[in-house]
Coordinates of C-alpha atoms and ligand atoms in Angstrom, one line a residue:
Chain A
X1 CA 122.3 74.1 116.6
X2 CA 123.9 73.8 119.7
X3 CA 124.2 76.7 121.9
X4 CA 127.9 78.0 122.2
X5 CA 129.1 78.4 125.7
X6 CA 130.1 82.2 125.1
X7 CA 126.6 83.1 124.4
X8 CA 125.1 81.1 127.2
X9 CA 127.3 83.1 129.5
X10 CA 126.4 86.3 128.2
X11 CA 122.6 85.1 128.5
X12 CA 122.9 84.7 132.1
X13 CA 124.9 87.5 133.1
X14 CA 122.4 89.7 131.6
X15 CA 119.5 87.9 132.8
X16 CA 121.5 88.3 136.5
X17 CA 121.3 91.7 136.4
X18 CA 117.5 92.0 135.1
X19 CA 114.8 93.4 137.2
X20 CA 111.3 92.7 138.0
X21 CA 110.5 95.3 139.9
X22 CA 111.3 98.2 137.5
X23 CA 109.1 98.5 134.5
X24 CA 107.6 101.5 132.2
X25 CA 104.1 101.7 131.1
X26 CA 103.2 103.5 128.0
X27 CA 99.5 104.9 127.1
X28 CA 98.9 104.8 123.5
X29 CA 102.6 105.4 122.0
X30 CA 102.2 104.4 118.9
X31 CA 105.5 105.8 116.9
X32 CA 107.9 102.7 116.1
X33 CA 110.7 104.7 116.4
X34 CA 109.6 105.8 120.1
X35 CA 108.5 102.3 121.0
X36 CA 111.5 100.9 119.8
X37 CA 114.0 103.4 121.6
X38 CA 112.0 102.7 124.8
X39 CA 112.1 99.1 124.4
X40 CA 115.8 99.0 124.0
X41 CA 116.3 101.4 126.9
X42 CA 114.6 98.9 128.9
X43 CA 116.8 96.2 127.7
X44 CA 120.1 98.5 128.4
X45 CA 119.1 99.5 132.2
X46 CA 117.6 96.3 132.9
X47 CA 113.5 96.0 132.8
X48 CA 112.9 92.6 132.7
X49 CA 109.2 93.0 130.8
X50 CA 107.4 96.1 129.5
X51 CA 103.6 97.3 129.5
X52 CA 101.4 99.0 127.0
X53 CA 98.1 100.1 126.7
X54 CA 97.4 100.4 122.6
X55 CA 94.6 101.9 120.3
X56 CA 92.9 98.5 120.1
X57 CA 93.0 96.9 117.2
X58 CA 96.3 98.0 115.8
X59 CA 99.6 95.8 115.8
X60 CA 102.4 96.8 117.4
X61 CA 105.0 97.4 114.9
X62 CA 109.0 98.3 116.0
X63 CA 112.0 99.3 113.7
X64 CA 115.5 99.0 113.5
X65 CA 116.0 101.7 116.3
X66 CA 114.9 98.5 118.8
X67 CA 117.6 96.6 117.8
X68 CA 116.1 93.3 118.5
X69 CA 115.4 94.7 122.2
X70 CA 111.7 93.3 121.3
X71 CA 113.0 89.8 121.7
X72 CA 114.5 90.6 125.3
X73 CA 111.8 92.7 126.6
X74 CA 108.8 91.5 126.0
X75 CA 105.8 93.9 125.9
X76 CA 103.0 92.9 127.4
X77 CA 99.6 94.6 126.3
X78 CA 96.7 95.8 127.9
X79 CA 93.2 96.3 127.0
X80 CA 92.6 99.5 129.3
X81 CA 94.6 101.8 131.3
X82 CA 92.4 101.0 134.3
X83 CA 93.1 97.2 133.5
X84 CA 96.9 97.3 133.2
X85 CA 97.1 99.6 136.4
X86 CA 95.0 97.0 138.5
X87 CA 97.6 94.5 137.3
X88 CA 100.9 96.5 138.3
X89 CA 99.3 97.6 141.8
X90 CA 98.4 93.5 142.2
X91 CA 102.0 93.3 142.0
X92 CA 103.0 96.1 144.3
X93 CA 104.4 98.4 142.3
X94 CA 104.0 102.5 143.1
X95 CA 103.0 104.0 140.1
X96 CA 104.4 107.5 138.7
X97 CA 102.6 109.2 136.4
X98 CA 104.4 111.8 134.1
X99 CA 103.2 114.7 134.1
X100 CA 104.1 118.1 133.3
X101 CA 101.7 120.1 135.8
X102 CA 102.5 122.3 138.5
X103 CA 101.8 119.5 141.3
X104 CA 104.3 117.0 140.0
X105 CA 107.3 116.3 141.6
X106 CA 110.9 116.8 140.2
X107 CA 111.8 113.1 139.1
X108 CA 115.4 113.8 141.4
X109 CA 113.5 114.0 144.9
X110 CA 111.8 110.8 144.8
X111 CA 112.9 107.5 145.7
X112 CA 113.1 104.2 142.8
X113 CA 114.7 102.2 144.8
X114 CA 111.1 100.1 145.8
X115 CA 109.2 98.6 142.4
X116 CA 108.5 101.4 140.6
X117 CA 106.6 101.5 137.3
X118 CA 107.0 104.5 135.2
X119 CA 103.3 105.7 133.2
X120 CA 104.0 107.2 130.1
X121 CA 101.8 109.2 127.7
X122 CA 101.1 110.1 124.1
X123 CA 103.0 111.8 121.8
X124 CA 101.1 114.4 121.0
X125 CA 98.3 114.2 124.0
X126 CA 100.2 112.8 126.7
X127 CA 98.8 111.0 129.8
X128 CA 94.8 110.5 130.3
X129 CA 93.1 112.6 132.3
X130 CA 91.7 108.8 133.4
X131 CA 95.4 107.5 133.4
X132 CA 96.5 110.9 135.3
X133 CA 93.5 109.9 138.0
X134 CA 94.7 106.3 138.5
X135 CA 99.0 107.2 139.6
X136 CA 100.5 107.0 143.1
X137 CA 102.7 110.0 142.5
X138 CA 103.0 112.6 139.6
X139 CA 106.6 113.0 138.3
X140 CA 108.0 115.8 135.8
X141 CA 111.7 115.7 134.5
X142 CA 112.6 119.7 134.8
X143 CA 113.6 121.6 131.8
X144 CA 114.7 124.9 130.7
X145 CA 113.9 125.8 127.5
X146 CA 111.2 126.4 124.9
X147 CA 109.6 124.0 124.1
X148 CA 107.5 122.4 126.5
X149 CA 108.1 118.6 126.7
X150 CA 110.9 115.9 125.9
X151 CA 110.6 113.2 123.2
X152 CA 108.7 110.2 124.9
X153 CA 111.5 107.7 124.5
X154 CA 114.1 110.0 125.9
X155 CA 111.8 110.9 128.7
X156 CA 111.5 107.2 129.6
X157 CA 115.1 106.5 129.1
X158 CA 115.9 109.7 131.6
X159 CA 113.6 108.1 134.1
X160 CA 115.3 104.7 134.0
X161 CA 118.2 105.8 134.2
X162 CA 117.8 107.9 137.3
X163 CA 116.3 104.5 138.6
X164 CA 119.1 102.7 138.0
X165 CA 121.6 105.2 139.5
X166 CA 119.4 105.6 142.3
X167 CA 119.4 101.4 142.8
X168 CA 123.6 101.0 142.2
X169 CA 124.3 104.3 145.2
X170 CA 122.3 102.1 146.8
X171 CA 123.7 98.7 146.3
X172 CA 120.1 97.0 145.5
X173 CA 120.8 96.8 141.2
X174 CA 120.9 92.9 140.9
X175 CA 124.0 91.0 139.4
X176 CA 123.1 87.5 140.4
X177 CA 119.4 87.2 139.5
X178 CA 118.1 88.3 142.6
X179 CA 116.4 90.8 140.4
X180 CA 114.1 88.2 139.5
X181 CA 111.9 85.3 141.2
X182 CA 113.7 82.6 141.9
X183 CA 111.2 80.1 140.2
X184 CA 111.2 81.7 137.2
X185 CA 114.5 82.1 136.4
X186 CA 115.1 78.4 135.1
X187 CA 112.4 79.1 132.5
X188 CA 113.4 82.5 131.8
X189 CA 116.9 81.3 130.8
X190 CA 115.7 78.5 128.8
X191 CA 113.7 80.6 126.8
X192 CA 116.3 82.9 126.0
X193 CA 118.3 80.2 124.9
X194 CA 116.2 78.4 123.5
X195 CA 113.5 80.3 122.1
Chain B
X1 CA 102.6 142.7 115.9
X2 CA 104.0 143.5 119.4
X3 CA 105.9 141.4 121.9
X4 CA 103.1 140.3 124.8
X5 CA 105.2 140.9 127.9
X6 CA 104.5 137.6 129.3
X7 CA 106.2 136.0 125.9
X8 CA 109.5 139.0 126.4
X9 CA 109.8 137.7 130.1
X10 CA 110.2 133.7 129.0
X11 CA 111.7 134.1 126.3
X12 CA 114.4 135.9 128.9
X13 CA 114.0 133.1 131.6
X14 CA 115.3 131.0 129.2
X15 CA 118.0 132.6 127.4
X16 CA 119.2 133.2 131.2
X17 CA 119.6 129.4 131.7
X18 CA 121.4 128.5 128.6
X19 CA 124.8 127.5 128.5
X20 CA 127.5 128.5 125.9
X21 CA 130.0 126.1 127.4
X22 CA 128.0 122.7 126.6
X23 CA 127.0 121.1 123.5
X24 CA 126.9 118.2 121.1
X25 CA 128.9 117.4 118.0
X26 CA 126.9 114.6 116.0
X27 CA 129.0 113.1 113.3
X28 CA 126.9 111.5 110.3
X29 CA 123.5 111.3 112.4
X30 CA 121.0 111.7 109.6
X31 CA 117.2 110.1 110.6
X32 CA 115.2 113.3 111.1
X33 CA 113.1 112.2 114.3
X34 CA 116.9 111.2 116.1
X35 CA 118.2 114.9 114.7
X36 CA 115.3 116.4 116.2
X37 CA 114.9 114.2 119.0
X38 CA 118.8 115.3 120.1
X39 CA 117.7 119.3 119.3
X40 CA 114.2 119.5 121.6
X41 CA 117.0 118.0 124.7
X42 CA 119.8 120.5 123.7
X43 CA 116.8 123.2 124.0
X44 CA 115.3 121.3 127.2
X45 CA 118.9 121.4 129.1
X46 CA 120.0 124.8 127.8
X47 CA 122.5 124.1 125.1
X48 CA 123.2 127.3 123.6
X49 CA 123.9 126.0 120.0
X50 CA 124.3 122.3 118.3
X51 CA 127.2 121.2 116.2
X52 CA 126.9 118.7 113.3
X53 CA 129.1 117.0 110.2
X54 CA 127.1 115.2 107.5
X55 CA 127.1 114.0 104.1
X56 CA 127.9 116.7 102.2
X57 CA 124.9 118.0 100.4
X58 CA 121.9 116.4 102.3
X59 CA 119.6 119.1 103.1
X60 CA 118.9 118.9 107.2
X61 CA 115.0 117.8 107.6
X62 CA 113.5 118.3 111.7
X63 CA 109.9 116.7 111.8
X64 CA 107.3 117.0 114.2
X65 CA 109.9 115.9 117.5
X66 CA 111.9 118.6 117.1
X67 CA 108.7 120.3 118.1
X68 CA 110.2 123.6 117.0
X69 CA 113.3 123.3 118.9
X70 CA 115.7 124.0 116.0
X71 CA 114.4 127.7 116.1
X72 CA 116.1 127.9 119.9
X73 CA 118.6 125.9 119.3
X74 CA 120.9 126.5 115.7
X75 CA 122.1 123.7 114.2
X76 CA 125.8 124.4 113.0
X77 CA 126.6 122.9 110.3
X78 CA 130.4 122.1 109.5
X79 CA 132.2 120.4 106.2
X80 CA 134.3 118.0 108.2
X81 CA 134.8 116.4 111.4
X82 CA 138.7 117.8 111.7
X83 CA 136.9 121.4 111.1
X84 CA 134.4 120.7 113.4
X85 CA 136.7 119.1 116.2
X86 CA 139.0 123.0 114.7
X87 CA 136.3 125.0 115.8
X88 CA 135.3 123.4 119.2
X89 CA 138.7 123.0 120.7
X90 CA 139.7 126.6 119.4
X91 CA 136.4 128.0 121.8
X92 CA 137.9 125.5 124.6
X93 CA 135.5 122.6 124.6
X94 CA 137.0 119.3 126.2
X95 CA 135.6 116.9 123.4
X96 CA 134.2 113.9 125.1
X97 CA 134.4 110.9 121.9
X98 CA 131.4 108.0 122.7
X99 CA 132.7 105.0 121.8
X100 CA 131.4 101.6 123.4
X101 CA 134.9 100.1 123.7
X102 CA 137.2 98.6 126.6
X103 CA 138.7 102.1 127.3
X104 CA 136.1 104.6 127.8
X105 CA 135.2 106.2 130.6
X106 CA 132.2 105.7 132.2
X107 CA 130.0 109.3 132.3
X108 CA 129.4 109.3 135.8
X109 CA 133.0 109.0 136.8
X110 CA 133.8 112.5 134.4
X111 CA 133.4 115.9 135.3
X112 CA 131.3 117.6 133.2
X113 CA 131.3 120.9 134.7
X114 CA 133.8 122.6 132.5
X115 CA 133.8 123.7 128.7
X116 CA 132.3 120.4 126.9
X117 CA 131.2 118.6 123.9
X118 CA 129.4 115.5 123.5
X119 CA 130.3 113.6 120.2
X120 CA 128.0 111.6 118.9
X121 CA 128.1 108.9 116.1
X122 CA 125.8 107.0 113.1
X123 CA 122.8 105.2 113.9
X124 CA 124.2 102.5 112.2
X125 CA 128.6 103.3 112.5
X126 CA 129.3 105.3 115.1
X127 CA 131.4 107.2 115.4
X128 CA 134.3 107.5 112.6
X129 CA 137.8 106.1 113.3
X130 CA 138.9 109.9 111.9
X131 CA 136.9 111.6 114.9
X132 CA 137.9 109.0 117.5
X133 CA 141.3 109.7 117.0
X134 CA 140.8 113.6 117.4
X135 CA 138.6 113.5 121.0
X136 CA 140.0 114.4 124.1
X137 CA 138.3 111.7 126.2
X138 CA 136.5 108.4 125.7
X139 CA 133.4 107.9 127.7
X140 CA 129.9 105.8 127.7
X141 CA 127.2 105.0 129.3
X142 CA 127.2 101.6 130.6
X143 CA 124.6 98.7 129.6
X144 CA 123.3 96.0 131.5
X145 CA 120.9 94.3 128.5
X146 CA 121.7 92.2 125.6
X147 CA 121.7 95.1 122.9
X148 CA 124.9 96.9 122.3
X149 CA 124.4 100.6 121.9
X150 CA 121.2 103.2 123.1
X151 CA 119.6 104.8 120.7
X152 CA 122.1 108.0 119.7
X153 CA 119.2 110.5 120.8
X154 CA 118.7 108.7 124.2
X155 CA 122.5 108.5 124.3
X156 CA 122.4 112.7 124.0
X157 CA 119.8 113.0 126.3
X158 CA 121.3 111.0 129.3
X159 CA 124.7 112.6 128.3
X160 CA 123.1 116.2 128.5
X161 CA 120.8 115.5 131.7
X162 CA 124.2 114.0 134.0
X163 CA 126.0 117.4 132.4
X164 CA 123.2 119.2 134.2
X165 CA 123.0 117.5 136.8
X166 CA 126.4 118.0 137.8
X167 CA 126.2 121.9 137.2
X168 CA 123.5 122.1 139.4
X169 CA 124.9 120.0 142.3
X170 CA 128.3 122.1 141.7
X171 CA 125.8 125.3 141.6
X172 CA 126.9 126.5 138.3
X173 CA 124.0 126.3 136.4
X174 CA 123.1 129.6 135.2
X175 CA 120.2 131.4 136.1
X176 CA 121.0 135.1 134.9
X177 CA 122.2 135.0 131.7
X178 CA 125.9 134.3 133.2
X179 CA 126.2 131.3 130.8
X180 CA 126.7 133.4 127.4
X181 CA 129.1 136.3 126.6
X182 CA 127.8 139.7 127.8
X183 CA 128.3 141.3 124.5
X184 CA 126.3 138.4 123.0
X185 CA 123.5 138.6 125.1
X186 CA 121.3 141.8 123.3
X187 CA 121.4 140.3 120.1
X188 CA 120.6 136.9 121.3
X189 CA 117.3 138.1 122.9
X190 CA 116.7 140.4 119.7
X191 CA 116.8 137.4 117.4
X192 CA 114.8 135.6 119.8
X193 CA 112.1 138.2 120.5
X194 CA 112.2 139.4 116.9
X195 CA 112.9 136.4 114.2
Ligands
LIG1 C1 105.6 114.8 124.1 S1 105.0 114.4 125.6 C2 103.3 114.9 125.6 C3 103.2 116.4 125.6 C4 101.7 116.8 125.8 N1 101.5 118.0 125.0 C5 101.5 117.1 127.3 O1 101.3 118.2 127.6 O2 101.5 116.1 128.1 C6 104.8 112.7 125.6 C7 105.2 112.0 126.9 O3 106.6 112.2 127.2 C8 106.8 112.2 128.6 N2 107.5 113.4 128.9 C9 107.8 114.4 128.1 N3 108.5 115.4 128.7 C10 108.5 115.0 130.0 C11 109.0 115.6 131.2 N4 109.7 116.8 131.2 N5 108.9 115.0 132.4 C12 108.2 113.8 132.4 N6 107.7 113.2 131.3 C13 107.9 113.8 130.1 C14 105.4 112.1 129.2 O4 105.1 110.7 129.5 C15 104.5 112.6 128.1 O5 103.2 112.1 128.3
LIG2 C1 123.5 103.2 117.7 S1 125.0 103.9 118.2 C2 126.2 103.2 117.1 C3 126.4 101.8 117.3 C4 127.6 101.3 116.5 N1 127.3 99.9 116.1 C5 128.9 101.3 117.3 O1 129.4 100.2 117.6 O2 129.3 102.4 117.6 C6 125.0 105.5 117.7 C7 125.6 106.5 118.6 O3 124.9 106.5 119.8 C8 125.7 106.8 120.9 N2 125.6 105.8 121.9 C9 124.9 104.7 121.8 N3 125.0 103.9 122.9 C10 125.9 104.6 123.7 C11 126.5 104.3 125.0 N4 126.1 103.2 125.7 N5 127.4 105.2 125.5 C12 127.7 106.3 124.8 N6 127.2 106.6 123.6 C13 126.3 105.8 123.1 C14 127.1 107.0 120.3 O4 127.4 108.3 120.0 C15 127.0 106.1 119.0 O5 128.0 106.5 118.0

């Protein structure tokens, strides 16, 4: 079936405005519901692909909560923590750890404006101690009540979004692909619309 | 048993920091890990008490997100939306409606320093025609990907967290118990300390 000219538009605009040099990394979350809110979250501030580092063995499963974001964000697994952090600092990006010790600094003082992956852990564990080792910068989102820690996907979507606000003050949030190399976006846009 | 001092004094910390004059209203949002999801960042931001309309009769189930949070933060429960939307506006509250359409406002351009309420809609709906008609202002939080809506407990969050944010820049986020009634304020920390 031929692709309608509406949705070809749409295709691009969105791919205009995705990033490359904003991305989230999750350490064994294995909920579908949490993996499936952060995917979409990605897909609604602009990640252009995702990282995970999985219980091996097990498939990743998402829900309805994703919304199809799986199709537009693809997640790209990793054997080992240590493995997917060798191939995000390859690729210059400054890692911050979340973490919700004393040392960390509050997510609103630092800068996201350079590529920026955001580490995130467990449900119930959070980050490695190994994982924890392996970050440029340790980054806590400050709260004021009872309980201890945020849901995982809305502590990602938080983070994001502060990234995003941080990147539009700052006029560097893409809207004509710049976001993304220039030799990939041919193929990118092909296989979105065509996939 | 008796109160550890160290558990009296954060127990007070918090009740300090919370905040009678912001909440959420969700309209027909049933999935348990969203309603608690939405409760843990009322309880992480300092959202006195939570507002909600559902299908008459369902019993309200939390599960292992809430991570307790429904004990700090009551869950209000209300017959319909008009009773609901009765009850807000009689205490006040500016009712901000989320609705992804053409006239909304975007959040960052409202002030959310005053009285308000968040009103949040289905997973799968939205919120109701009925309710839409009844807010005081349309907002949302803009998207840049290909999927149409956030998750509704990301949507709370990033609502909630901007709220904040603005109190604090505005530097009227409490800190001393200023953000409830006085004559509320010994009872609160009796139910709290003593359950
Ligand atoms: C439910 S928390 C893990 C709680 C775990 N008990 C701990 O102490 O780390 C799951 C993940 O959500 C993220 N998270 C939760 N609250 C956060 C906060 N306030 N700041 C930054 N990240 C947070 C972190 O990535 C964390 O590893
Ligand atoms: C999954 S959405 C509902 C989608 C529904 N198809 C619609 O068109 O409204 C569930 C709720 O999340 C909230 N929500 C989701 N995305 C939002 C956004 N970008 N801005 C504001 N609220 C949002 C709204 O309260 C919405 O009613």
């Amino acid at each position: 079936m031929p692709l309608l000219p509406r949705r070809f538009e749409r295709l691009r605009t969105v791919l205009n405005q995705r990033m490359a040099d904003l991305t989230v990394l999750v350490e064994h979350v294995e909920k579908p519901h949490n993996l499936s809110a952060i995917l979409r979250s990605c897909d609604a501030v602009g990640v252009l692909e995702a990282h995970a580092v999985s219980f091996s063995g097990r498939p990743r499963t998402f829900n309805s909560t994703a919304q199809g974001s799986q199709r537009w964000v693809p997640l790209r697994d990793h054997a080992t923590i240590a493995s997917a952090v060798h191939h995000l600092k390859d690729r210059g990006f400054k890692l911050y750890g979340t973490n919700l010790g004393v040392d960390a600094r509050d997510y609103r003082d630092c800068d996201f404006t350079g590529p920026c992956a955001f580490v995130l852990g467990a449900e119930k564990w959070g980050l490695t101690e190994e994982a924890t080792g392996l970050m440029d910068q340790a980054v806590f989102i400050p709260m004021r009540g009872m309980v201890q820690s945020l849901n995982v996907s809305v502590a990602t979507a938080t983070l994001l979004f502060e990234a995003l606000r941080q990147r539009q003050a700052a006029g560097v949030a893409p809207h004509n692909g710049e976001g993304i190399p220039a030799e990939q976006y041919g193929d990118l846009l092909f296989e979105w619309a065509y996939p």
